[in-house]
Structures are given as structure tokens and as C-alpha cells.
mmCIF file of C-alpha atoms in Angstrom:
data_model
loop_
_atom_site.group_PDB
_atom_site.id
_atom_site.type_symbol
_atom_site.label_atom_id
_atom_site.label_comp_id
_atom_site.label_asym_id
_atom_site.label_seq_id
_atom_site.Cartn_x
_atom_site.Cartn_y
_atom_site.Cartn_z
ATOM 1 C CA UNK A 1 -34.239 85.446 47.188
ATOM 2 C CA UNK A 2 -31.849 82.927 45.691
ATOM 3 C CA UNK A 3 -29.636 80.749 47.787
ATOM 4 C CA UNK A 4 -25.804 81.045 47.738
ATOM 5 C CA UNK A 5 -25.696 77.462 46.438
ATOM 6 C CA UNK A 6 -27.669 78.316 43.283
ATOM 7 C CA UNK A 7 -25.411 81.347 42.573
ATOM 8 C CA UNK A 8 -22.368 79.120 42.859
ATOM 9 C CA UNK A 9 -23.953 76.457 40.635
ATOM 10 C CA UNK A 10 -24.778 79.037 37.939
ATOM 11 C CA UNK A 11 -21.298 80.525 38.184
ATOM 12 C CA UNK A 12 -19.595 77.124 37.842
ATOM 13 C CA UNK A 13 -21.880 76.223 34.929
ATOM 14 C CA UNK A 14 -20.925 79.467 33.188
ATOM 15 C CA UNK A 15 -17.205 78.895 33.788
ATOM 16 C CA UNK A 16 -17.488 75.327 32.486
ATOM 17 C CA UNK A 17 -19.314 76.463 29.347
ATOM 18 C CA UNK A 18 -16.716 79.155 28.669
ATOM 19 C CA UNK A 19 -13.862 76.683 29.090
ATOM 20 C CA UNK A 20 -15.535 74.228 26.726
ATOM 21 C CA UNK A 21 -16.097 76.949 24.117
ATOM 22 C CA UNK A 22 -12.423 77.950 24.266
ATOM 23 C CA UNK A 23 -11.354 74.319 23.944
ATOM 24 C CA UNK A 24 -13.553 73.780 20.878
ATOM 25 C CA UNK A 25 -12.288 77.013 19.308
ATOM 26 C CA UNK A 26 -8.681 76.067 19.906
ATOM 27 C CA UNK A 27 -9.132 72.595 18.413
ATOM 28 C CA UNK A 28 -10.826 73.947 15.310
ATOM 29 C CA UNK A 29 -8.339 76.737 14.734
ATOM 30 C CA UNK A 30 -6.095 76.535 11.689
ATOM 31 C CA UNK A 31 -4.059 79.569 12.605
ATOM 32 C CA UNK A 32 -0.317 79.185 12.225
ATOM 33 C CA UNK A 33 0.238 81.799 14.903
ATOM 34 C CA UNK A 34 -0.824 79.366 17.620
ATOM 35 C CA UNK A 35 2.780 78.825 18.665
ATOM 36 C CA UNK A 36 5.978 77.138 17.605
ATOM 37 C CA UNK A 37 5.699 73.762 15.968
ATOM 38 C CA UNK A 38 7.555 70.720 17.212
ATOM 39 C CA UNK A 39 11.155 70.573 15.996
ATOM 40 C CA UNK A 40 11.677 68.435 12.921
ATOM 41 C CA UNK A 41 13.615 65.230 13.447
ATOM 42 C CA UNK A 42 15.951 63.817 10.874
ATOM 43 C CA UNK A 43 17.228 60.291 10.557
ATOM 44 C CA UNK A 44 20.925 59.626 10.924
ATOM 45 C CA UNK A 45 22.677 59.478 7.564
ATOM 46 C CA UNK A 46 23.121 56.003 6.118
ATOM 47 C CA UNK A 47 26.622 54.549 6.370
ATOM 48 C CA UNK A 48 28.845 54.752 3.323
ATOM 49 C CA UNK A 49 31.810 52.568 2.419
ATOM 50 C CA UNK A 50 34.793 53.515 4.537
ATOM 51 C CA UNK A 51 32.622 54.224 7.581
ATOM 52 C CA UNK A 52 32.921 52.387 10.861
ATOM 53 C CA UNK A 53 30.008 50.179 11.863
ATOM 54 C CA UNK A 54 29.568 49.413 15.533
ATOM 55 C CA UNK A 55 28.657 45.958 16.849
ATOM 56 C CA UNK A 56 27.932 46.034 20.568
ATOM 57 C CA UNK A 57 27.921 42.527 22.042
ATOM 58 C CA UNK A 58 26.111 41.848 25.299
ATOM 59 C CA UNK A 59 24.774 38.770 27.064
ATOM 60 C CA UNK A 60 23.152 37.533 24.648
ATOM 61 C CA UNK A 61 22.418 40.162 22.023
ATOM 62 C CA UNK A 62 24.181 42.019 19.218
ATOM 63 C CA UNK A 63 23.265 45.640 18.493
ATOM 64 C CA UNK A 64 24.452 46.972 15.129
ATOM 65 C CA UNK A 65 24.720 50.671 14.353
ATOM 66 C CA UNK A 66 23.061 49.906 11.004
ATOM 67 C CA UNK A 67 21.362 46.823 9.589
ATOM 68 C CA UNK A 68 21.612 47.914 5.939
ATOM 69 C CA UNK A 69 24.642 49.360 4.135
ATOM 70 C CA UNK A 70 25.824 49.838 0.557
ATOM 71 C CA UNK A 71 28.485 47.461 -0.761
ATOM 72 C CA UNK A 72 32.030 48.450 0.135
ATOM 73 C CA UNK A 73 34.779 48.202 2.716
ATOM 74 C CA UNK A 74 33.947 48.817 6.363
ATOM 75 C CA UNK A 75 35.674 48.764 9.710
ATOM 76 C CA UNK A 76 33.515 47.068 12.328
ATOM 77 C CA UNK A 77 34.203 48.160 15.901
ATOM 78 C CA UNK A 78 33.369 45.180 18.099
ATOM 79 C CA UNK A 79 32.665 46.162 21.731
ATOM 80 C CA UNK A 80 31.871 43.714 24.519
ATOM 81 C CA UNK A 81 29.320 45.301 26.852
ATOM 82 C CA UNK A 82 28.494 41.944 28.431
ATOM 83 C CA UNK A 83 29.823 40.017 31.386
ATOM 84 C CA UNK A 84 31.281 37.084 29.477
ATOM 85 C CA UNK A 85 33.765 36.507 26.663
ATOM 86 C CA UNK A 86 32.400 37.242 23.156
ATOM 87 C CA UNK A 87 33.654 37.457 19.548
ATOM 88 C CA UNK A 88 32.148 38.395 16.174
ATOM 89 C CA UNK A 89 32.120 36.353 12.964
ATOM 90 C CA UNK A 90 30.749 37.697 9.678
ATOM 91 C CA UNK A 91 29.353 34.977 7.385
ATOM 92 C CA UNK A 92 28.078 35.579 3.877
ATOM 93 C CA UNK A 93 27.110 33.545 0.829
ATOM 94 C CA UNK A 94 30.655 32.126 0.557
ATOM 95 C CA UNK A 95 31.099 31.299 4.245
ATOM 96 C CA UNK A 96 32.923 33.228 6.964
ATOM 97 C CA UNK A 97 34.408 36.439 5.539
ATOM 98 C CA UNK A 98 35.685 38.009 8.773
ATOM 99 C CA UNK A 99 36.305 37.010 12.367
ATOM 100 C CA UNK A 100 37.325 39.058 15.368
ATOM 101 C CA UNK A 101 39.499 37.734 18.149
ATOM 102 C CA UNK A 102 37.757 36.986 21.440
ATOM 103 C CA UNK A 103 36.909 40.147 23.353
ATOM 104 C CA UNK A 104 36.895 40.331 27.152
ATOM 105 C CA UNK A 105 34.062 42.185 28.947
ATOM 106 C CA UNK A 106 34.558 45.960 28.706
ATOM 107 C CA UNK A 107 37.068 45.621 25.847
ATOM 108 C CA UNK A 108 36.867 46.166 22.079
ATOM 109 C CA UNK A 109 38.618 45.377 18.813
ATOM 110 C CA UNK A 110 38.120 46.141 15.117
ATOM 111 C CA UNK A 111 37.634 44.063 11.987
ATOM 112 C CA UNK A 112 37.948 45.427 8.428
ATOM 113 C CA UNK A 113 35.982 43.708 5.706
ATOM 114 C CA UNK A 114 34.929 44.281 2.091
ATOM 115 C CA UNK A 115 31.287 43.327 1.620
ATOM 116 C CA UNK A 116 29.756 42.748 -1.813
ATOM 117 C CA UNK A 117 25.961 42.935 -2.072
ATOM 118 C CA UNK A 118 24.161 40.167 -0.185
ATOM 119 C CA UNK A 119 22.977 39.110 3.263
ATOM 120 C CA UNK A 120 25.477 38.501 6.050
ATOM 121 C CA UNK A 121 25.041 36.941 9.478
ATOM 122 C CA UNK A 122 27.024 38.628 12.226
ATOM 123 C CA UNK A 123 27.164 36.289 15.202
ATOM 124 C CA UNK A 124 29.118 35.251 18.272
ATOM 125 C CA UNK A 125 30.889 31.930 17.610
ATOM 126 C CA UNK A 126 31.641 31.218 21.280
ATOM 127 C CA UNK A 127 29.895 28.175 22.823
ATOM 128 C CA UNK A 128 26.135 28.360 22.202
ATOM 129 C CA UNK A 129 25.934 32.186 22.130
ATOM 130 C CA UNK A 130 24.609 32.220 18.548
ATOM 131 C CA UNK A 131 21.748 29.876 19.494
ATOM 132 C CA UNK A 132 21.018 32.099 22.502
ATOM 133 C CA UNK A 133 20.283 35.081 20.243
ATOM 134 C CA UNK A 134 23.649 36.521 19.273
ATOM 135 C CA UNK A 135 22.957 36.473 15.519
ATOM 136 C CA UNK A 136 21.851 39.444 13.409
ATOM 137 C CA UNK A 137 21.503 39.936 9.666
ATOM 138 C CA UNK A 138 23.277 42.746 7.828
ATOM 139 C CA UNK A 139 21.910 43.544 4.368
ATOM 140 C CA UNK A 140 24.484 44.876 1.912
ATOM 141 C CA UNK A 141 22.974 46.612 -1.105
ATOM 142 C CA UNK A 142 24.404 47.695 -4.409
ATOM 143 C CA UNK A 143 26.574 46.386 -7.167
ATOM 144 C CA UNK A 144 29.800 46.058 -5.227
ATOM 145 C CA UNK A 145 31.773 43.002 -6.079
ATOM 146 C CA UNK A 146 35.228 41.618 -6.114
ATOM 147 C CA UNK A 147 36.991 39.530 -3.596
ATOM 148 C CA UNK A 148 36.518 39.781 0.132
ATOM 149 C CA UNK A 149 39.499 41.118 2.032
ATOM 150 C CA UNK A 150 39.651 40.798 5.800
ATOM 151 C CA UNK A 151 42.081 42.228 8.304
ATOM 152 C CA UNK A 152 41.810 41.984 12.054
ATOM 153 C CA UNK A 153 43.195 44.667 14.316
ATOM 154 C CA UNK A 154 44.767 43.713 17.602
ATOM 155 C CA UNK A 155 42.417 43.290 20.509
ATOM 156 C CA UNK A 156 42.569 45.786 23.311
ATOM 157 C CA UNK A 157 42.914 43.193 26.047
#
């Protein structure tokens, strides 16, 4: 006569072997009927001239909606998500090409600028904010050229 413990041990061994066989079969299967695939993700479209770029200023960081754009004219929405006064300057190969007014916490303003191809630093010119990390590089690609035109919209404070 066999003990109840040995029946249970054989049963559990059989269940374990069956589970392992199913796992191996599932991993090796190339069937497309196994279920729905993960949804495809697509990247956001690249900005084009005329678009609005967003620069979110915080204590002490600048987040840009895009770090690379084609040459052209853009409106930059400058939002202060920090707890202290900030502003945004855009400096390129020829010096400062745009500057926003100072923006109070929770407020925003806009700056329009034409950017020929090149590298531009977008930074906060207030006190030592730039040295504290409020400086990002925007790469402008393409054959755009011509003079730089800058207009500053009124601040919302």
C-alpha cells in the first residue's frame, strides 16, 4: 500500500511537469494567433517652421518641447513652472537673437524668432541661473538663412 504522501508527491510532480511542458511549448511557438500584439507607438512629428516650441522653466532646469528643428521662424512659449523669477534668452553664433521679459512663477509669455541653421543656447539670464543648469542647446538644421527677426509678446503678469 502506498502512503498518501507519495500519491501527493507524484501528483505534484506530474502537475509541475505538465506546466513546464506548456511553458516550453508557448515560448517556442511562432503562431500569430497567440493573441493581439502590443500597440505600435509612433514618435511625435518633428516641429516645422511656424510651429510653437515650448520652453518650460523651473528651478533650475529648462525643458524644451524639441531639441532639434529645421531652420525657420518659431514662436517660443516660455512658461515659468518654478518658484522664482525666470526669463529666456536665445543666443546663437552672432550673439543674443531673442530675449523674453522676466516671467513670474505660474506665468508665461511668448517670443518669436527666425533661426537660421546652427546651434543656439537657450538659457535663463537672471542671476546665476544659467550656471545652475538653466542652459540647453537647440540644434537648427537646414539651409535657412537671412537675418534674424525677433519680436516679444507682452508678458502675462
